[in-house]
């Protein structure tokens, strides 16, 4: 960034004065428009007496010193302005070869511009002690970096030290840096992180203190005491937060996760905890610097989630039978007949019983396990939808549709939709017996892509319900463009149906205007049923009719509803 700003200023100056300018520091040369690099400049510098001059800006009271080289014989002259000193190297701006008269005429504007550049330079220098970009990046090119294995480093430390603090530091916004500034900038930032941490760690003259680059682009710091983590990483973050790379100023966000050995005695587990913590921070942090003590409250939460996700992953790959699908009937508001049911997943966990979806769906979404889990549920519901319609043939007025909940994550790419399309083409799925429940969050990735994906399924005869309506971000245009058939009013609206400010009727009216069928969720009382009926709500679902039940109970519920219809 620094360079591009300087270039801009110099170009402007060239434009206003008709003089070319050159800015040099050790590695970088920036020349403005009109500047031509001619040998006479060196000749002037080497063979002409230098006169030190000064310019005082009357407006700001700032003074700038500069050097004047004038050759009286050929009237050539050159002016050199100091800009700053960093890493022992001088940064100067010099003019192209010009006449004294030309310089005198434009002296105020030239001096003022250089003053501005100097100020800018000082601010940028203060923000960052040294010129990183060239140093850090050159170092990358000089030698390839050694990446150590965290577990090995921890095992080695354990051999010599009875206790130590292990801290993993990583750049949290690495993907963003890569996308916006490229791989060279990211590698520069990583090298600089390692270099700065190593420098700071050297302050501790303790044999345990080491700092190494480890797998997955992290740095592992081993320190004698936990208390040192905050200061070392904090100081590093202060410097690195404004990392200058080539022509950019990049904000580097750091995460540090730590735990003590032998408090966590199993080395594999210790290493695991550190990387889990970093993953958590990368997904959740907003600050430029975040710490997690893995033995603190947040650490506990992460570890529990981690264990749960490992168990779930195991269940999904090895013991699919522990994934159960229960069905909650959907009832015709006017007749009370069951016209369909929603499939709701449960996890049968050894020693803990049935785990409700709210405890594991969010984790499965964060870890991507939902993709596999979603397919298991989908397969089950597809099978059950064929089975129930076969079993109840002759009884039903119309085919029963079974619903499946689909997360936004499952619609992130088209693998879920392709999977379903193939099942339909091969005759394993009857699309007329299937309904997909999506929430308003499906638009969060790429709404046009979601519209296209759901459109492909809709055309084949699958219906789509907009679930939890009213709880998220709903936009009418968005709803008009999704290929929807049903709108499910969230339970919270049904709960407050008798309040003055109730929205239930309005939602049903909107739904009708959009040509959708309305389903009310969480209906628990006869009064709610009556009121929803008077509002012209088409379908009801809730404990009043049934809790979610296993497949065979669903069959009975359907039969009962046909036996005692209104
Ligand atoms: P949801 O899709 O809104 O499902 C309705 C939830 O409300 C179900 O909770 C259901 O048992 C509960 N419910 C229904 N009627 C009543 C009632 O009258 N009173 C009360 N208090 N509750 C009622 P459940 O089964 O715990 O599911 C919770 C959420 O988990 C679901 O909310 C859905 O978002 C998610 N979920 C369930 N199964 C799946 C699945 O297979 N895939 C995905 N992605 N999400 C699922
Ligand atoms: Ca649902
Ligand atoms: Ca719902």
Coordinates of C-alpha atoms and ligand atoms in Angstrom, one line a residue, residues 342 405 437 467 488 521, ligand 2:
X342 CA -42.2 -34.9 8.6
X405 CA -35.2 -31.5 6.4
X437 CA -38.1 -28.8 4.0
X467 CA -39.5 -24.2 7.1
X488 CA -44.5 -23.6 7.3
X521 CA -46.2 -26.0 13.2
Ligands
LIG2 CA1 -38.8 -29.1 9.5

